[in-house]
């Protein structure tokens, strides 16, 4: 089991955003706001978290959608969960 870098996770989430939410794949979105800059509604954010759980085979905690407001926060959280799971 190898740890995924935050860069790997960022690009995988970018692909999910591009394929499922028509978020333009241009420029560095690392610090982008999920709501304002990426235009995700609360429902879409929940759907994004679902896609992330499926893609990374992890379980994200309930209520996470109210705690993360930017893509880098989400990457950091997913990285923590992915790498914690890999330790078990």
Short mmCIF file of N, CA and C in Angstrom, two decimals:
data_model
loop_
_atom_site.label_atom_id
_atom_site.label_comp_id
_atom_site.label_asym_id
_atom_site.label_seq_id
_atom_site.Cartn_x
_atom_site.Cartn_y
_atom_site.Cartn_z
N UNK A 1 0.84 -1.19 0.00
CA UNK A 1 0.00 0.00 0.00
C UNK A 1 0.88 1.24 0.00
N UNK A 2 0.68 2.06 -0.99
CA UNK A 2 1.47 3.28 -1.07
C UNK A 2 0.61 4.48 -0.73
N UNK A 3 1.23 5.45 -0.11
CA UNK A 3 0.52 6.68 0.18
C UNK A 3 0.34 7.49 -1.09
N UNK A 4 -0.82 8.11 -1.21
CA UNK A 4 -1.07 9.01 -2.33
C UNK A 4 -0.64 10.40 -1.91
N UNK A 5 0.01 11.09 -2.82
CA UNK A 5 0.40 12.47 -2.51
C UNK A 5 -0.83 13.37 -2.65
N UNK A 6 -0.76 14.54 -2.02
CA UNK A 6 -1.86 15.50 -2.16
C UNK A 6 -2.02 15.91 -3.62
N UNK A 7 -0.93 15.92 -4.36
CA UNK A 7 -1.00 16.26 -5.79
C UNK A 7 -1.82 15.22 -6.54
N UNK A 8 -1.58 13.93 -6.26
CA UNK A 8 -2.35 12.85 -6.90
C UNK A 8 -3.84 13.01 -6.60
N UNK A 9 -4.13 13.28 -5.33
CA UNK A 9 -5.51 13.42 -4.89
C UNK A 9 -6.16 14.63 -5.54
N UNK A 10 -5.44 15.74 -5.59
CA UNK A 10 -5.94 16.96 -6.22
C UNK A 10 -6.33 16.69 -7.67
N UNK A 11 -5.45 16.02 -8.42
CA UNK A 11 -5.76 15.79 -9.84
C UNK A 11 -6.90 14.79 -10.02
N UNK A 12 -7.02 13.83 -9.12
CA UNK A 12 -8.15 12.91 -9.24
C UNK A 12 -9.47 13.64 -8.95
N UNK A 13 -9.47 14.51 -7.96
CA UNK A 13 -10.68 15.29 -7.66
C UNK A 13 -10.98 16.25 -8.81
N UNK A 14 -9.95 16.83 -9.41
CA UNK A 14 -10.15 17.70 -10.58
C UNK A 14 -10.84 16.93 -11.70
N UNK A 15 -10.41 15.67 -11.91
CA UNK A 15 -11.06 14.85 -12.96
C UNK A 15 -12.53 14.60 -12.62
N UNK A 16 -12.81 14.32 -11.36
CA UNK A 16 -14.21 14.11 -10.94
C UNK A 16 -15.01 15.38 -11.22
N UNK A 17 -14.46 16.53 -10.87
CA UNK A 17 -15.15 17.81 -11.10
C UNK A 17 -15.38 18.04 -12.59
N UNK A 18 -14.38 17.72 -13.39
CA UNK A 18 -14.46 17.94 -14.83
C UNK A 18 -15.52 17.04 -15.47
N UNK A 19 -15.50 15.74 -15.10
CA UNK A 19 -16.41 14.78 -15.72
C UNK A 19 -17.85 14.90 -15.22
N UNK A 20 -18.03 15.17 -13.94
CA UNK A 20 -19.37 15.10 -13.35
C UNK A 20 -20.05 16.44 -13.13
N UNK A 21 -19.27 17.51 -13.11
CA UNK A 21 -19.86 18.80 -12.75
C UNK A 21 -19.54 19.90 -13.76
N UNK A 22 -18.98 19.52 -14.90
CA UNK A 22 -18.66 20.50 -15.95
C UNK A 22 -17.83 21.67 -15.43
N UNK A 23 -16.97 21.40 -14.44
CA UNK A 23 -16.06 22.44 -13.97
C UNK A 23 -14.89 22.48 -14.94
N UNK A 24 -14.70 23.65 -15.54
CA UNK A 24 -13.63 23.82 -16.52
C UNK A 24 -12.29 23.39 -15.92
N UNK A 25 -11.55 22.64 -16.70
CA UNK A 25 -10.26 22.14 -16.23
C UNK A 25 -9.14 23.06 -16.72
N UNK A 26 -9.11 24.27 -16.16
CA UNK A 26 -8.06 25.20 -16.58
C UNK A 26 -7.46 25.90 -15.37
N UNK A 27 -6.18 26.17 -15.46
CA UNK A 27 -5.52 26.90 -14.39
C UNK A 27 -5.39 26.12 -13.10
N UNK A 28 -4.82 26.76 -12.11
CA UNK A 28 -4.63 26.13 -10.82
C UNK A 28 -5.83 26.44 -9.95
N UNK A 29 -6.63 25.42 -9.68
CA UNK A 29 -7.83 25.59 -8.86
C UNK A 29 -7.57 25.19 -7.41
N UNK A 30 -6.30 25.01 -7.04
CA UNK A 30 -6.00 24.43 -5.73
C UNK A 30 -6.68 25.16 -4.57
N UNK A 31 -6.70 26.48 -4.63
CA UNK A 31 -7.30 27.24 -3.52
C UNK A 31 -8.71 27.73 -3.85
N UNK A 32 -9.28 27.23 -4.93
CA UNK A 32 -10.61 27.70 -5.36
C UNK A 32 -11.69 27.37 -4.33
N UNK A 33 -12.59 28.32 -4.18
CA UNK A 33 -13.77 28.11 -3.34
C UNK A 33 -14.72 27.16 -4.06
N UNK A 34 -15.20 26.15 -3.34
CA UNK A 34 -16.10 25.16 -3.95
C UNK A 34 -17.40 25.80 -4.40
N UNK A 35 -17.88 26.75 -3.62
CA UNK A 35 -19.16 27.39 -3.91
C UNK A 35 -19.01 28.55 -4.89
N UNK A 36 -18.19 29.53 -4.54
CA UNK A 36 -18.12 30.74 -5.36
C UNK A 36 -17.39 30.55 -6.68
N UNK A 37 -16.17 30.00 -6.62
CA UNK A 37 -15.37 29.90 -7.85
C UNK A 37 -15.74 28.68 -8.69
N UNK A 38 -16.05 27.56 -8.04
CA UNK A 38 -16.40 26.36 -8.81
C UNK A 38 -17.89 26.25 -9.05
N UNK A 39 -18.68 27.04 -8.33
CA UNK A 39 -20.11 27.11 -8.57
C UNK A 39 -20.90 25.89 -8.13
N UNK A 40 -20.39 25.14 -7.16
CA UNK A 40 -21.11 23.96 -6.70
C UNK A 40 -22.20 24.35 -5.71
N UNK A 41 -23.40 23.87 -5.96
CA UNK A 41 -24.49 24.06 -5.00
C UNK A 41 -24.27 23.10 -3.84
N UNK A 42 -24.98 23.31 -2.72
CA UNK A 42 -24.86 22.35 -1.60
C UNK A 42 -25.16 20.91 -2.03
N UNK A 43 -26.15 20.73 -2.90
CA UNK A 43 -26.48 19.39 -3.38
C UNK A 43 -25.33 18.80 -4.21
N UNK A 44 -24.74 19.64 -5.06
CA UNK A 44 -23.62 19.17 -5.88
C UNK A 44 -22.40 18.85 -5.02
N UNK A 45 -22.20 19.63 -3.97
CA UNK A 45 -21.07 19.35 -3.07
C UNK A 45 -21.26 17.99 -2.41
N UNK A 46 -22.49 17.69 -1.98
CA UNK A 46 -22.76 16.36 -1.42
C UNK A 46 -22.50 15.27 -2.45
N UNK A 47 -22.88 15.51 -3.69
CA UNK A 47 -22.65 14.54 -4.75
C UNK A 47 -21.15 14.38 -5.02
N UNK A 48 -20.42 15.50 -4.98
CA UNK A 48 -18.96 15.43 -5.13
C UNK A 48 -18.35 14.56 -4.04
N UNK A 49 -18.77 14.74 -2.80
CA UNK A 49 -18.24 13.95 -1.69
C UNK A 49 -18.55 12.47 -1.90
N UNK A 50 -19.74 12.18 -2.43
CA UNK A 50 -20.10 10.79 -2.74
C UNK A 50 -19.15 10.21 -3.80
N UNK A 51 -18.92 10.98 -4.87
CA UNK A 51 -18.00 10.52 -5.92
C UNK A 51 -16.60 10.30 -5.36
N UNK A 52 -16.18 11.16 -4.46
CA UNK A 52 -14.85 11.02 -3.84
C UNK A 52 -14.79 9.75 -3.01
N UNK A 53 -15.83 9.49 -2.24
CA UNK A 53 -15.86 8.25 -1.44
C UNK A 53 -15.73 7.03 -2.34
N UNK A 54 -16.45 7.03 -3.46
CA UNK A 54 -16.39 5.91 -4.39
C UNK A 54 -15.02 5.79 -5.04
N UNK A 55 -14.49 6.90 -5.48
CA UNK A 55 -13.22 6.91 -6.21
C UNK A 55 -12.04 6.49 -5.34
N UNK A 56 -12.04 6.94 -4.09
CA UNK A 56 -10.90 6.67 -3.21
C UNK A 56 -11.16 5.51 -2.25
N UNK A 57 -12.39 4.95 -2.31
CA UNK A 57 -12.78 3.86 -1.42
C UNK A 57 -12.57 4.24 0.06
N UNK A 58 -13.11 5.40 0.42
CA UNK A 58 -13.04 5.87 1.80
C UNK A 58 -14.44 6.29 2.25
N UNK A 59 -14.60 6.48 3.53
CA UNK A 59 -15.85 6.99 4.08
C UNK A 59 -15.56 8.35 4.69
N UNK A 60 -16.21 9.38 4.17
CA UNK A 60 -16.04 10.72 4.70
C UNK A 60 -17.07 10.96 5.80
N UNK A 61 -16.71 11.77 6.76
CA UNK A 61 -17.63 11.96 7.89
C UNK A 61 -18.84 12.79 7.49
N UNK A 62 -19.96 12.49 8.14
CA UNK A 62 -21.18 13.26 7.91
C UNK A 62 -20.95 14.71 8.30
N UNK A 63 -21.51 15.61 7.51
CA UNK A 63 -21.37 17.03 7.82
C UNK A 63 -20.12 17.67 7.25
N UNK A 64 -19.31 16.89 6.54
CA UNK A 64 -18.07 17.46 5.99
C UNK A 64 -18.37 18.62 5.04
N UNK A 65 -19.50 18.55 4.35
CA UNK A 65 -19.84 19.59 3.37
C UNK A 65 -19.97 20.97 4.03
N UNK A 66 -20.21 21.00 5.33
CA UNK A 66 -20.32 22.29 6.01
C UNK A 66 -18.96 22.77 6.52
N UNK A 67 -17.96 21.89 6.49
CA UNK A 67 -16.64 22.23 7.04
C UNK A 67 -15.63 22.63 5.98
N UNK A 68 -15.80 22.13 4.77
CA UNK A 68 -14.83 22.46 3.72
C UNK A 68 -15.42 23.51 2.79
N UNK A 69 -14.64 24.54 2.52
CA UNK A 69 -15.13 25.59 1.63
C UNK A 69 -14.25 25.76 0.40
N UNK A 70 -13.06 25.15 0.42
CA UNK A 70 -12.15 25.30 -0.73
C UNK A 70 -11.61 23.94 -1.13
N UNK A 71 -11.15 23.89 -2.36
CA UNK A 71 -10.65 22.64 -2.92
C UNK A 71 -9.44 22.13 -2.13
N UNK A 72 -8.54 23.03 -1.72
CA UNK A 72 -7.37 22.56 -0.99
C UNK A 72 -7.73 21.98 0.38
N UNK A 73 -8.77 22.52 1.03
CA UNK A 73 -9.22 21.93 2.30
C UNK A 73 -9.72 20.51 2.06
N UNK A 74 -10.46 20.34 0.98
CA UNK A 74 -11.00 19.03 0.63
C UNK A 74 -9.87 18.06 0.32
N UNK A 75 -8.89 18.49 -0.44
CA UNK A 75 -7.73 17.64 -0.78
C UNK A 75 -7.02 17.20 0.50
N UNK A 76 -6.82 18.14 1.40
CA UNK A 76 -6.13 17.84 2.65
C UNK A 76 -6.89 16.80 3.47
N UNK A 77 -8.20 16.96 3.55
CA UNK A 77 -9.02 16.03 4.31
C UNK A 77 -9.01 14.64 3.68
N UNK A 78 -9.19 14.59 2.36
CA UNK A 78 -9.19 13.31 1.65
C UNK A 78 -7.83 12.63 1.79
N UNK A 79 -6.76 13.39 1.69
CA UNK A 79 -5.41 12.86 1.85
C UNK A 79 -5.25 12.20 3.21
N UNK A 80 -5.72 12.88 4.24
CA UNK A 80 -5.65 12.35 5.60
C UNK A 80 -6.41 11.01 5.70
N UNK A 81 -7.61 10.97 5.14
CA UNK A 81 -8.43 9.76 5.20
C UNK A 81 -7.82 8.61 4.39
N UNK A 82 -7.36 8.92 3.19
CA UNK A 82 -6.78 7.89 2.30
C UNK A 82 -5.55 7.28 2.97
N UNK A 83 -4.69 8.13 3.48
CA UNK A 83 -3.43 7.64 4.04
C UNK A 83 -3.64 6.99 5.40
N UNK A 84 -4.65 7.40 6.14
CA UNK A 84 -4.99 6.74 7.41
C UNK A 84 -5.52 5.33 7.13
N UNK A 85 -6.34 5.22 6.09
CA UNK A 85 -6.89 3.91 5.71
C UNK A 85 -5.76 2.96 5.28
N UNK A 86 -4.76 3.52 4.59
CA UNK A 86 -3.67 2.69 4.09
C UNK A 86 -2.78 2.17 5.22
N UNK A 87 -2.84 2.81 6.38
CA UNK A 87 -2.05 2.34 7.52
C UNK A 87 -2.69 1.12 8.16
N UNK A 88 -3.99 0.96 7.99
CA UNK A 88 -4.72 -0.15 8.62
C UNK A 88 -4.66 -1.42 7.79
#
